Short mmCIF file of C-alpha atoms in Angstrom, two decimals:
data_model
loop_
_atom_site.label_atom_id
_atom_site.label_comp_id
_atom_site.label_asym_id
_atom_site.label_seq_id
_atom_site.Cartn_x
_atom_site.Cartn_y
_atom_site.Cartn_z
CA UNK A 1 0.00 0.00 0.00
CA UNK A 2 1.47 3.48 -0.86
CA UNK A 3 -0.21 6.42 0.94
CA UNK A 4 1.89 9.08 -1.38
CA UNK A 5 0.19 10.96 -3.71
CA UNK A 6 1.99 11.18 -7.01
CA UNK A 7 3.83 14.76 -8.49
CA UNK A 8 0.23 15.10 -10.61
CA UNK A 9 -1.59 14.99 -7.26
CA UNK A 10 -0.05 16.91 -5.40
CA UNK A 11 0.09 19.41 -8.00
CA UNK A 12 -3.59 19.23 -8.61
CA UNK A 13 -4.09 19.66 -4.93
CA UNK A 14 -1.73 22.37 -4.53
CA UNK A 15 -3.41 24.02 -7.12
CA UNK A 16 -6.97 23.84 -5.78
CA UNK A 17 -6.43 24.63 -2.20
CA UNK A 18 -4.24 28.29 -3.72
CA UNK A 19 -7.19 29.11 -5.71
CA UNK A 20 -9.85 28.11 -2.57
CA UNK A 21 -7.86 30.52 -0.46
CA UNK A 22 -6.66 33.40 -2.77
CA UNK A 23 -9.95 33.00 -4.72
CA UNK A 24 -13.19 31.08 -3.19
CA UNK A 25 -12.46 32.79 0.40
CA UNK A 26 -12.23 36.61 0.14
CA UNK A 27 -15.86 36.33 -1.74
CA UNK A 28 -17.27 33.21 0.02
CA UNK A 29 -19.50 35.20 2.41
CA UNK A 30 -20.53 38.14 0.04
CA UNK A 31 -21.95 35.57 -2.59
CA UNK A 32 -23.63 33.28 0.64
CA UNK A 33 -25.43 36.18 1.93
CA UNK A 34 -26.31 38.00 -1.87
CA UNK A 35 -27.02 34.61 -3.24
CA UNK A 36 -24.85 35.09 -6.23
CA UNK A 37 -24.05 32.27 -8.32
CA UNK A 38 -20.01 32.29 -8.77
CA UNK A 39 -19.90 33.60 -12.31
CA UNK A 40 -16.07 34.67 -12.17
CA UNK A 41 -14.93 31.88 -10.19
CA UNK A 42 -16.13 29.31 -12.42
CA UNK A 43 -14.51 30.78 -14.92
CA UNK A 44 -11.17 31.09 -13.72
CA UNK A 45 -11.78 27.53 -12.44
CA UNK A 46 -12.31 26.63 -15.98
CA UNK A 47 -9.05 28.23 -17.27
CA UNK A 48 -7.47 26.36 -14.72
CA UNK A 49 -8.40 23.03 -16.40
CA UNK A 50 -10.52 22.52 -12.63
CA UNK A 51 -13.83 21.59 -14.36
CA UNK A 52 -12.87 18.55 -16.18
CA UNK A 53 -10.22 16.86 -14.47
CA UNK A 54 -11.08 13.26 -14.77
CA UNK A 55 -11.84 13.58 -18.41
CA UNK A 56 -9.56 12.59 -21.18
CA UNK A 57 -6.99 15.51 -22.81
CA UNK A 58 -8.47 14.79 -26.11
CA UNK A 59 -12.05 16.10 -24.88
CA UNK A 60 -10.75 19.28 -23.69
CA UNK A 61 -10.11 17.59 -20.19
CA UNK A 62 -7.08 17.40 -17.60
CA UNK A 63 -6.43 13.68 -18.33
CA UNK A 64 -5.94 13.19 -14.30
CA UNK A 65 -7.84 10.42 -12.18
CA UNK A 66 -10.60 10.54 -9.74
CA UNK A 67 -8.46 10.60 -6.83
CA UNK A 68 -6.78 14.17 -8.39
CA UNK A 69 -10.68 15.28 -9.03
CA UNK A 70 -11.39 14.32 -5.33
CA UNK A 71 -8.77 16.12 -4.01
CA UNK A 72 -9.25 18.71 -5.65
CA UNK A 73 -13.15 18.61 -4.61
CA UNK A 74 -12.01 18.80 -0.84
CA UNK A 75 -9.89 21.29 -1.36
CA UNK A 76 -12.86 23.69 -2.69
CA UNK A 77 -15.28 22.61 0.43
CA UNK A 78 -12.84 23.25 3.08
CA UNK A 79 -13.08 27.14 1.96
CA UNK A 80 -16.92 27.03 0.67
CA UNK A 81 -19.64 24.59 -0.49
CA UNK A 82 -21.86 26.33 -2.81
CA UNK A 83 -18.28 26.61 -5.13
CA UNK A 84 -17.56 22.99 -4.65
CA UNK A 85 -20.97 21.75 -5.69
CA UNK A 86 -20.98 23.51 -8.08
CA UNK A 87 -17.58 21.57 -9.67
CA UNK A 88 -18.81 18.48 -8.28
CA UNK A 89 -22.61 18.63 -9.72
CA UNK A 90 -20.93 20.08 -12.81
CA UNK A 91 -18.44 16.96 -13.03
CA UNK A 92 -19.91 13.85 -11.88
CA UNK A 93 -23.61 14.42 -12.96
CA UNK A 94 -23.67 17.14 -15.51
CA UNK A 95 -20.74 15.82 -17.65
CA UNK A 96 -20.25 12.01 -16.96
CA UNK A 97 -23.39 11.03 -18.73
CA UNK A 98 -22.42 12.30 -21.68
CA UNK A 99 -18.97 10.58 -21.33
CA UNK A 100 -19.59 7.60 -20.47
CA UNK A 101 -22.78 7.31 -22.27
CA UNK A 102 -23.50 9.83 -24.96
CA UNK A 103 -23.08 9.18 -28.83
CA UNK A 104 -19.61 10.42 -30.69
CA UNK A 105 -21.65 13.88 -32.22
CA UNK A 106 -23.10 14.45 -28.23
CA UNK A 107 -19.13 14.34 -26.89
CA UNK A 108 -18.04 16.47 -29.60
CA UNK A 109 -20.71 18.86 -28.82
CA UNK A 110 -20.81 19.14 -25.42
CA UNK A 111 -17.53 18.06 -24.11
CA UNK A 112 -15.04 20.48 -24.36
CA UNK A 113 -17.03 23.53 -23.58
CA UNK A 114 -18.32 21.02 -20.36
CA UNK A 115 -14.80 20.48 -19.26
CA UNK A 116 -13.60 24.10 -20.28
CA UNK A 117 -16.25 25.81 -17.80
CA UNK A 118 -18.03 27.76 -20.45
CA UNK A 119 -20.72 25.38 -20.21
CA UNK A 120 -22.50 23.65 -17.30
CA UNK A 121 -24.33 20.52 -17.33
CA UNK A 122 -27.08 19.45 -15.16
CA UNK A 123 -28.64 16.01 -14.47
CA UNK A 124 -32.48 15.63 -13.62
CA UNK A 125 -33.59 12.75 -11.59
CA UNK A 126 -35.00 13.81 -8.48
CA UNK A 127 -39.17 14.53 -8.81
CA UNK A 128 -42.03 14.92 -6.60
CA UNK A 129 -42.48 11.45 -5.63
CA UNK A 130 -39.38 10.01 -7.39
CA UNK A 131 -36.24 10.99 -4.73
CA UNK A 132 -34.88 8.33 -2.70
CA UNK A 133 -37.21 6.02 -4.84
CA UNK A 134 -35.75 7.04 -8.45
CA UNK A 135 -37.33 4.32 -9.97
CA UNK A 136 -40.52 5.99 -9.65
CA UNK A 137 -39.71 8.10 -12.20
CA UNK A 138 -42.95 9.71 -13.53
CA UNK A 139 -41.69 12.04 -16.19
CA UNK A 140 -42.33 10.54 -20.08
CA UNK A 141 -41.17 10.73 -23.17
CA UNK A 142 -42.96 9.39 -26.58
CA UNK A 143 -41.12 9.03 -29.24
CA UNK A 144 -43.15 10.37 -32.05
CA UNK A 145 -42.98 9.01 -35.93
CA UNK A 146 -41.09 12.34 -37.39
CA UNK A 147 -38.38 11.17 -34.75
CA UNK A 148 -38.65 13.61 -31.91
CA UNK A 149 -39.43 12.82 -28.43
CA UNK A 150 -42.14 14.48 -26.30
CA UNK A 151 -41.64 15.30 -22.95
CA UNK A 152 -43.66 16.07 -19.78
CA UNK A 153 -43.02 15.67 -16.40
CA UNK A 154 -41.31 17.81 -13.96
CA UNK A 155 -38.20 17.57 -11.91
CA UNK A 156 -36.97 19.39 -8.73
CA UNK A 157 -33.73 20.12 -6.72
CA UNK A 158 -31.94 20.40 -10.09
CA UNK A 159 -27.99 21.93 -9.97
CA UNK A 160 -26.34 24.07 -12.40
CA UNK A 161 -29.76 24.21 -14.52
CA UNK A 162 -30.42 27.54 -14.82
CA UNK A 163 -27.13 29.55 -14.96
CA UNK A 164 -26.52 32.15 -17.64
CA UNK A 165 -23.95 29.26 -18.87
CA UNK A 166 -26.19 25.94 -18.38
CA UNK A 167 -26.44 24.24 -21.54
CA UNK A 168 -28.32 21.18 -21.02
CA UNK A 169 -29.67 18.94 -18.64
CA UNK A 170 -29.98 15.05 -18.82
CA UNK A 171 -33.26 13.84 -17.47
CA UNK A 172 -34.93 10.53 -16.94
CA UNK A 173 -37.68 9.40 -18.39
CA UNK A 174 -40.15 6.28 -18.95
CA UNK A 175 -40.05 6.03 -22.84
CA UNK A 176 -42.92 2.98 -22.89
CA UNK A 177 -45.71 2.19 -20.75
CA UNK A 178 -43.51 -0.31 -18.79
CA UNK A 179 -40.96 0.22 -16.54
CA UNK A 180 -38.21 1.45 -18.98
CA UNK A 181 -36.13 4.40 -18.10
CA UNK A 182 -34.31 6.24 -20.18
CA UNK A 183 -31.98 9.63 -20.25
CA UNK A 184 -32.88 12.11 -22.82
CA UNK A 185 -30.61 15.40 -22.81
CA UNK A 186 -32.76 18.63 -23.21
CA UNK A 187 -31.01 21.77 -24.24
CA UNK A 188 -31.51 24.91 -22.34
CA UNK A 189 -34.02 26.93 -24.73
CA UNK A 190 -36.08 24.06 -26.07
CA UNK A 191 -39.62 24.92 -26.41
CA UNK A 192 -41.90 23.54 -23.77
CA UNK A 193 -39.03 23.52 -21.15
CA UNK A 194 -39.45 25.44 -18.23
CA UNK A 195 -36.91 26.66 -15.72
CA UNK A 196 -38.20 27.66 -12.80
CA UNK A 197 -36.73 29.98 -9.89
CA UNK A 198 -34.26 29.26 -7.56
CA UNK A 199 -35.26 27.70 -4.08
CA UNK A 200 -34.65 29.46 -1.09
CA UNK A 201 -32.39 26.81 0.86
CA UNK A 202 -31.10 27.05 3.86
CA UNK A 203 -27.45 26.68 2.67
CA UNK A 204 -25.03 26.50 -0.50
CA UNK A 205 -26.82 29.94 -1.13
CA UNK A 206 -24.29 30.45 -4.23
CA UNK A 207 -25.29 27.56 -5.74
CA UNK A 208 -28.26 27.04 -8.55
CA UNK A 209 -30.69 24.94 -7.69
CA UNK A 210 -34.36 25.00 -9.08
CA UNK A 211 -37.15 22.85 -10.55
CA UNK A 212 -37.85 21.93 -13.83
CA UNK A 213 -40.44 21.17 -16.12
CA UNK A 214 -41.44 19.87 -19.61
CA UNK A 215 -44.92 20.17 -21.47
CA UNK A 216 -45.15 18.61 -25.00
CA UNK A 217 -41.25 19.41 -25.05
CA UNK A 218 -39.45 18.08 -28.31
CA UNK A 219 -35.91 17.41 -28.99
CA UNK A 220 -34.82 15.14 -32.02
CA UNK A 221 -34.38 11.64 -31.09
CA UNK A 222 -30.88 11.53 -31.74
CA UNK A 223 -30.73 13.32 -27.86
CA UNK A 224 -31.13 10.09 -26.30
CA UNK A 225 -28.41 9.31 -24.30
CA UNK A 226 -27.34 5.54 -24.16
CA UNK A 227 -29.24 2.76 -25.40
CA UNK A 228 -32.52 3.00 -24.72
CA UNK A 229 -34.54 1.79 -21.84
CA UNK A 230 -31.14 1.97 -20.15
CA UNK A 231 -31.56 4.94 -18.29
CA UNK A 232 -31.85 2.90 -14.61
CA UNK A 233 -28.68 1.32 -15.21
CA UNK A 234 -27.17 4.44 -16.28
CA UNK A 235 -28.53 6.82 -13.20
CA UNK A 236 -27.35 4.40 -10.38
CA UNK A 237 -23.71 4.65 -12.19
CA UNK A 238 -24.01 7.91 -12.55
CA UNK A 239 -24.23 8.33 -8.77
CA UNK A 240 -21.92 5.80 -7.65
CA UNK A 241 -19.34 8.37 -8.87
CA UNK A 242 -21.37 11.40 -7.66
CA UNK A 243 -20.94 10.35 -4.04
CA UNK A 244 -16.98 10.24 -4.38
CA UNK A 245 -17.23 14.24 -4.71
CA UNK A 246 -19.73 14.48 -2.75
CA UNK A 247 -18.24 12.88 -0.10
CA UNK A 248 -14.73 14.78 -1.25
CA UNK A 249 -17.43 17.87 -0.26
CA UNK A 250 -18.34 16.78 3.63
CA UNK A 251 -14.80 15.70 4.04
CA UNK A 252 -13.49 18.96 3.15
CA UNK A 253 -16.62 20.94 4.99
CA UNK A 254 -15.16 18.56 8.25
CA UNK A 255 -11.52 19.70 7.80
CA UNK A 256 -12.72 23.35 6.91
CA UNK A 257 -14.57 23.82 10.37
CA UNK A 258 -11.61 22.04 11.97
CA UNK A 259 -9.33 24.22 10.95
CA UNK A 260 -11.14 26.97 12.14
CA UNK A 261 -12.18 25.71 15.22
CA UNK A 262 -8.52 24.84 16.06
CA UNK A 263 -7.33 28.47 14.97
CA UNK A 264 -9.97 30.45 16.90
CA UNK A 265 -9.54 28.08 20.22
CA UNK A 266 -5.79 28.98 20.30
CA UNK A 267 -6.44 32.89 20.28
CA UNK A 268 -9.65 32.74 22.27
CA UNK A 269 -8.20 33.53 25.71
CA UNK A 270 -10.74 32.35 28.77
CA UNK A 271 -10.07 32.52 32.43
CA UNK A 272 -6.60 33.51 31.52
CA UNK A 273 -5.51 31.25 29.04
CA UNK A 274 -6.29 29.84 25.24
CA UNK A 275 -9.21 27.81 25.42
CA UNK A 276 -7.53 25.29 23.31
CA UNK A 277 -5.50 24.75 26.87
CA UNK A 278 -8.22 22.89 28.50
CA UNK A 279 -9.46 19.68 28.20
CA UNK A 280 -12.88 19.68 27.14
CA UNK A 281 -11.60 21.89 24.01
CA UNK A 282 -8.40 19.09 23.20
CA UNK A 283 -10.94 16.01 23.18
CA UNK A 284 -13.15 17.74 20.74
CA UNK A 285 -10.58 18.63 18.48
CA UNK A 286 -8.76 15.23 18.83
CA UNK A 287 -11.69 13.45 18.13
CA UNK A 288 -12.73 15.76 15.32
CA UNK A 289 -8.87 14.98 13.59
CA UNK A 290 -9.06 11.12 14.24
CA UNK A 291 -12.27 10.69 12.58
CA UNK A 292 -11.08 13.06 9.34
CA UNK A 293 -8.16 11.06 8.87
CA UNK A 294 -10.55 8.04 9.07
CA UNK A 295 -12.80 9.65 6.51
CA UNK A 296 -10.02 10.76 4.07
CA UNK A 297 -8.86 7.01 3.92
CA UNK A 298 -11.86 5.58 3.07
CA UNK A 299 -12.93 8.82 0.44
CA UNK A 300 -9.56 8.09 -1.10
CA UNK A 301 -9.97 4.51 -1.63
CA UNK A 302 -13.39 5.17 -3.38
CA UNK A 303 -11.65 6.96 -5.96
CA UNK A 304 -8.86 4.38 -5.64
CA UNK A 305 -11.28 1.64 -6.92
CA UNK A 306 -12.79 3.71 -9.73
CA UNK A 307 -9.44 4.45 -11.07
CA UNK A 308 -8.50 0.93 -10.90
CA UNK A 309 -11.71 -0.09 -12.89
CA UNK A 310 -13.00 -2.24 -9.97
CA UNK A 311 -16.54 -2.25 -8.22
CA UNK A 312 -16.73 1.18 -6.03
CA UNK A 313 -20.40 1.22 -4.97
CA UNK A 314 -19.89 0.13 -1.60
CA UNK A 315 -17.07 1.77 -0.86
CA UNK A 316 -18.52 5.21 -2.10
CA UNK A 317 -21.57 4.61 -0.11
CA UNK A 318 -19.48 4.23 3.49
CA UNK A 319 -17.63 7.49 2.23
CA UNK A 320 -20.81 9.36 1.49
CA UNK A 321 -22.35 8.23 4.42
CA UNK A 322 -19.44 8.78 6.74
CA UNK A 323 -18.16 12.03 5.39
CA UNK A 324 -21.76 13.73 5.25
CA UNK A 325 -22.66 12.95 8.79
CA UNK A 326 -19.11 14.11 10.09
CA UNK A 327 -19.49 17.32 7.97
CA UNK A 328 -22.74 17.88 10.88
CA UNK A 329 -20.47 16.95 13.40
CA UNK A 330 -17.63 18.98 12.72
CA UNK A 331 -19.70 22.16 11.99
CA UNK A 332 -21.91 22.11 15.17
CA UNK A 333 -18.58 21.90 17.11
CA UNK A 334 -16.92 24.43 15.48
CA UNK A 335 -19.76 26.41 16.12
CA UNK A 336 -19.80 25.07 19.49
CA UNK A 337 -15.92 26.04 20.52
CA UNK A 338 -16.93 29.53 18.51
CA UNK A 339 -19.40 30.14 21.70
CA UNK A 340 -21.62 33.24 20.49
CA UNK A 341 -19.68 34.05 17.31
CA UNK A 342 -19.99 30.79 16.03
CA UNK A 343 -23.67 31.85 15.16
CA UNK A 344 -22.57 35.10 13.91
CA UNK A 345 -22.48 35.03 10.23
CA UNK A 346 -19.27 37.18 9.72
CA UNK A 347 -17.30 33.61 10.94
CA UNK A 348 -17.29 30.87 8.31
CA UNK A 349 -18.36 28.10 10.81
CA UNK A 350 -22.03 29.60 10.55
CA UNK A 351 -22.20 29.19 7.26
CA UNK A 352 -20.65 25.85 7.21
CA UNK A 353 -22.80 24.99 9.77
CA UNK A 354 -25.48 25.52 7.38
CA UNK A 355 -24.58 23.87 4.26
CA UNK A 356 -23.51 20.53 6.23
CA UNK A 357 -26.71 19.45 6.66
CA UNK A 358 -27.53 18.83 2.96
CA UNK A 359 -24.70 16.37 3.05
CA UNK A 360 -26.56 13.89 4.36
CA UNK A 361 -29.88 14.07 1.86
CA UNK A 362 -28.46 14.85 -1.59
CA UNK A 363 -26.82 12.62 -3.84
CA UNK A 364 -28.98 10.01 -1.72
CA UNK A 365 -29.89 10.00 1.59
CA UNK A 366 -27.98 8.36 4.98
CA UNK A 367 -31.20 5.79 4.35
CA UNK A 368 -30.20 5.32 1.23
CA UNK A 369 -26.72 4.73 1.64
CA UNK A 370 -27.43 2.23 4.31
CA UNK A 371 -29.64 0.35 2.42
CA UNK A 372 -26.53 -0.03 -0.41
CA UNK A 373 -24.33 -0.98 2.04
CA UNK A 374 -26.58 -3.68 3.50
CA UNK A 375 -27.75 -4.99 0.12
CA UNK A 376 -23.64 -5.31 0.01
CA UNK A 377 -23.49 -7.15 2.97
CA UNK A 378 -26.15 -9.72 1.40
CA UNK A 379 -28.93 -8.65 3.50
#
């Protein structure tokens, strides 16, 4: 076993945590409490080669692993979330479709102005009564005999779909009266499709995130994405590797409120010395370091796996799982050591205390996670 990261790595790393702290953090509370989607920043991001780093050079991509895109993930969320999701929505649900999926004319399309950051993809699953249960999918699309599909439906919780620079989003949909799924990709623009406004959430304020919906919306059927009737197959890959950055995200949320928390304890002074002095302050903060560590390991290997070609499912399930509930964790004590400022919004642990939550309901829920990981187990 070899715990060094290589040169390419490191680099990537290096790279991401400069730009998160000469970048992401002098803005990071402005665009939180205006609600600004990160315009600038995802373009410089994109010049950087930051939006497509597990893709292949010859689609405009940074030819690195999934390991380098983690990395580069936590690097983002240890500064601010609502920049990181927007990477790691961008990456692992708004591009990989078309990658691993998508004809030869959709990658040369879409691909290299995906991985360049001058367009952002989205990927609708999530509906009314289709979240945790995707396979209730209720949106439809007919394939009509001058070879368009019709769609109507609606989705909601959608990322990166209605940014002055989203192009497209994939959606699911049941293309026959059965149970067969399929992903259609619907450009931004289409008649019939409907972007609605963003929701007022409770964190990753800088992020885009709205509903969606179709009425008698046609796109040529050449938009299909995969074989057909596919699409279930497709969507549970699809988030396998979503959960890797996503649980890149709570790990670097964790060591972001750490680092704080350890920072502000050794120049809060209290009965006449550092509050990081006493006791009660160490265990939290030893505890808080011990389970990261644990958490990095086990984020690491999921991206280990997927670079290695072998099955990551369970593995990014345990990291999603573990990382997002340690995100709440790590927050509420940072808050916690903070005392009063900690709910002041002026210190980042308030804001990360806010956007941990969502850690543990998107990209699947803690049930769902656990129900992968038993199903693992044989149960």
């Amino acid at each position: 076993m070899d715990f060094d990261l290589s040169d390419e790595q490191q680099a990537i790393r290096t790279l991401a945590r400069d730009f998160a702290t000469g970048e992401v953090r002098p803005v990071a509370e402005e665009l939180d409490r205006t609600k600004s989607f990160p315009y600038e920043i995802v373009k410089k991001l994109g010049e950087l080669g930051l939006m497509g780093i597990p893709y292949p050079e010859e689609h405009g991509g940074g030819g690195a692993d999934n390991l380098s895109y983690a990395l580069a993930i936590e690097e983002l969320a240890r500064v601010d979330s609502s920049v990181a999701i927007t990477v790691a929505a961008h990456t692992s649900l708004g591009t990989w479709p078309i990658y691993a999926f998508g004809s030869d004319e959709q990658k040369q399309t879409w691909l290299p102005k995906l991985c360049a950051g001058q367009t952002l993809g989205a990927f609708g699953l999530t509906e009314p009564e289709a979240g945790s249960d995707a396979g209730n999918t209720r949106t439809t699309a007919t394939l009509d005999d001058d070879g368009h599909w019709t769609v109507n439906g609606s989705k909601q919780f959608i990322t990166n779909s209605g940014t002055d620079i989203s192009g497209f989003v994939t959606i699911t949909a049941r293309t026959a009266r059965d149970d067969e799924i399929s992903n259609i990709l619907v450009p931004n623009g289409t008649p019939g499709y409907s972007i609605g406004e963003p929701y007022r959430k409770m964190g990753w304020n800088a992020s885009d995130t709205r509903p969606l919906s179709f009425e008698d919306c046609r796109v040529p059927e050449e938009n299909l994405v995969g074989e057909r009737g596919q699409g279930f197959k497709q969507f549970l890959q699809t988030l396998d590797g979503g959960r890797i950055g996503v649980a890149a995200m709570g790990l670097g949320l964790a060591q972001g409120a750490l680092d704080e928390a350890l920072a502000y304890a050794k120049q809060r002074v209290a009965f006449g010395q550092p509050i990081s002095s006493y006791q009660a302050i160490q265990t939290k903060l030893a505890d808080l370091s011990t389970e990261i560590e644990a958490a990095r390991l086990l984020t690491y290997k999921a991206a280990l796996e997927k670079d290695a070609g072998r099955n990551f499912s369970l593995t990014a399930a345990q990291a999603k799982l573990k990382t997002g509930r340690l995100a709440v964790r790590a927050s509420e004590e940072a808050v916690q050591i903070h005392g009063g400022y900690g709910y002041i919004e002026e210190y980042p642990v308030c804001r990360f205390y806010r956007d941990a939550k969502v850690l543990t309901i998107g990209e699947g829920t803690d049930e769902v996670q656990q129900m992968v990981i038993a199903r693992a187990l044989g149960c």
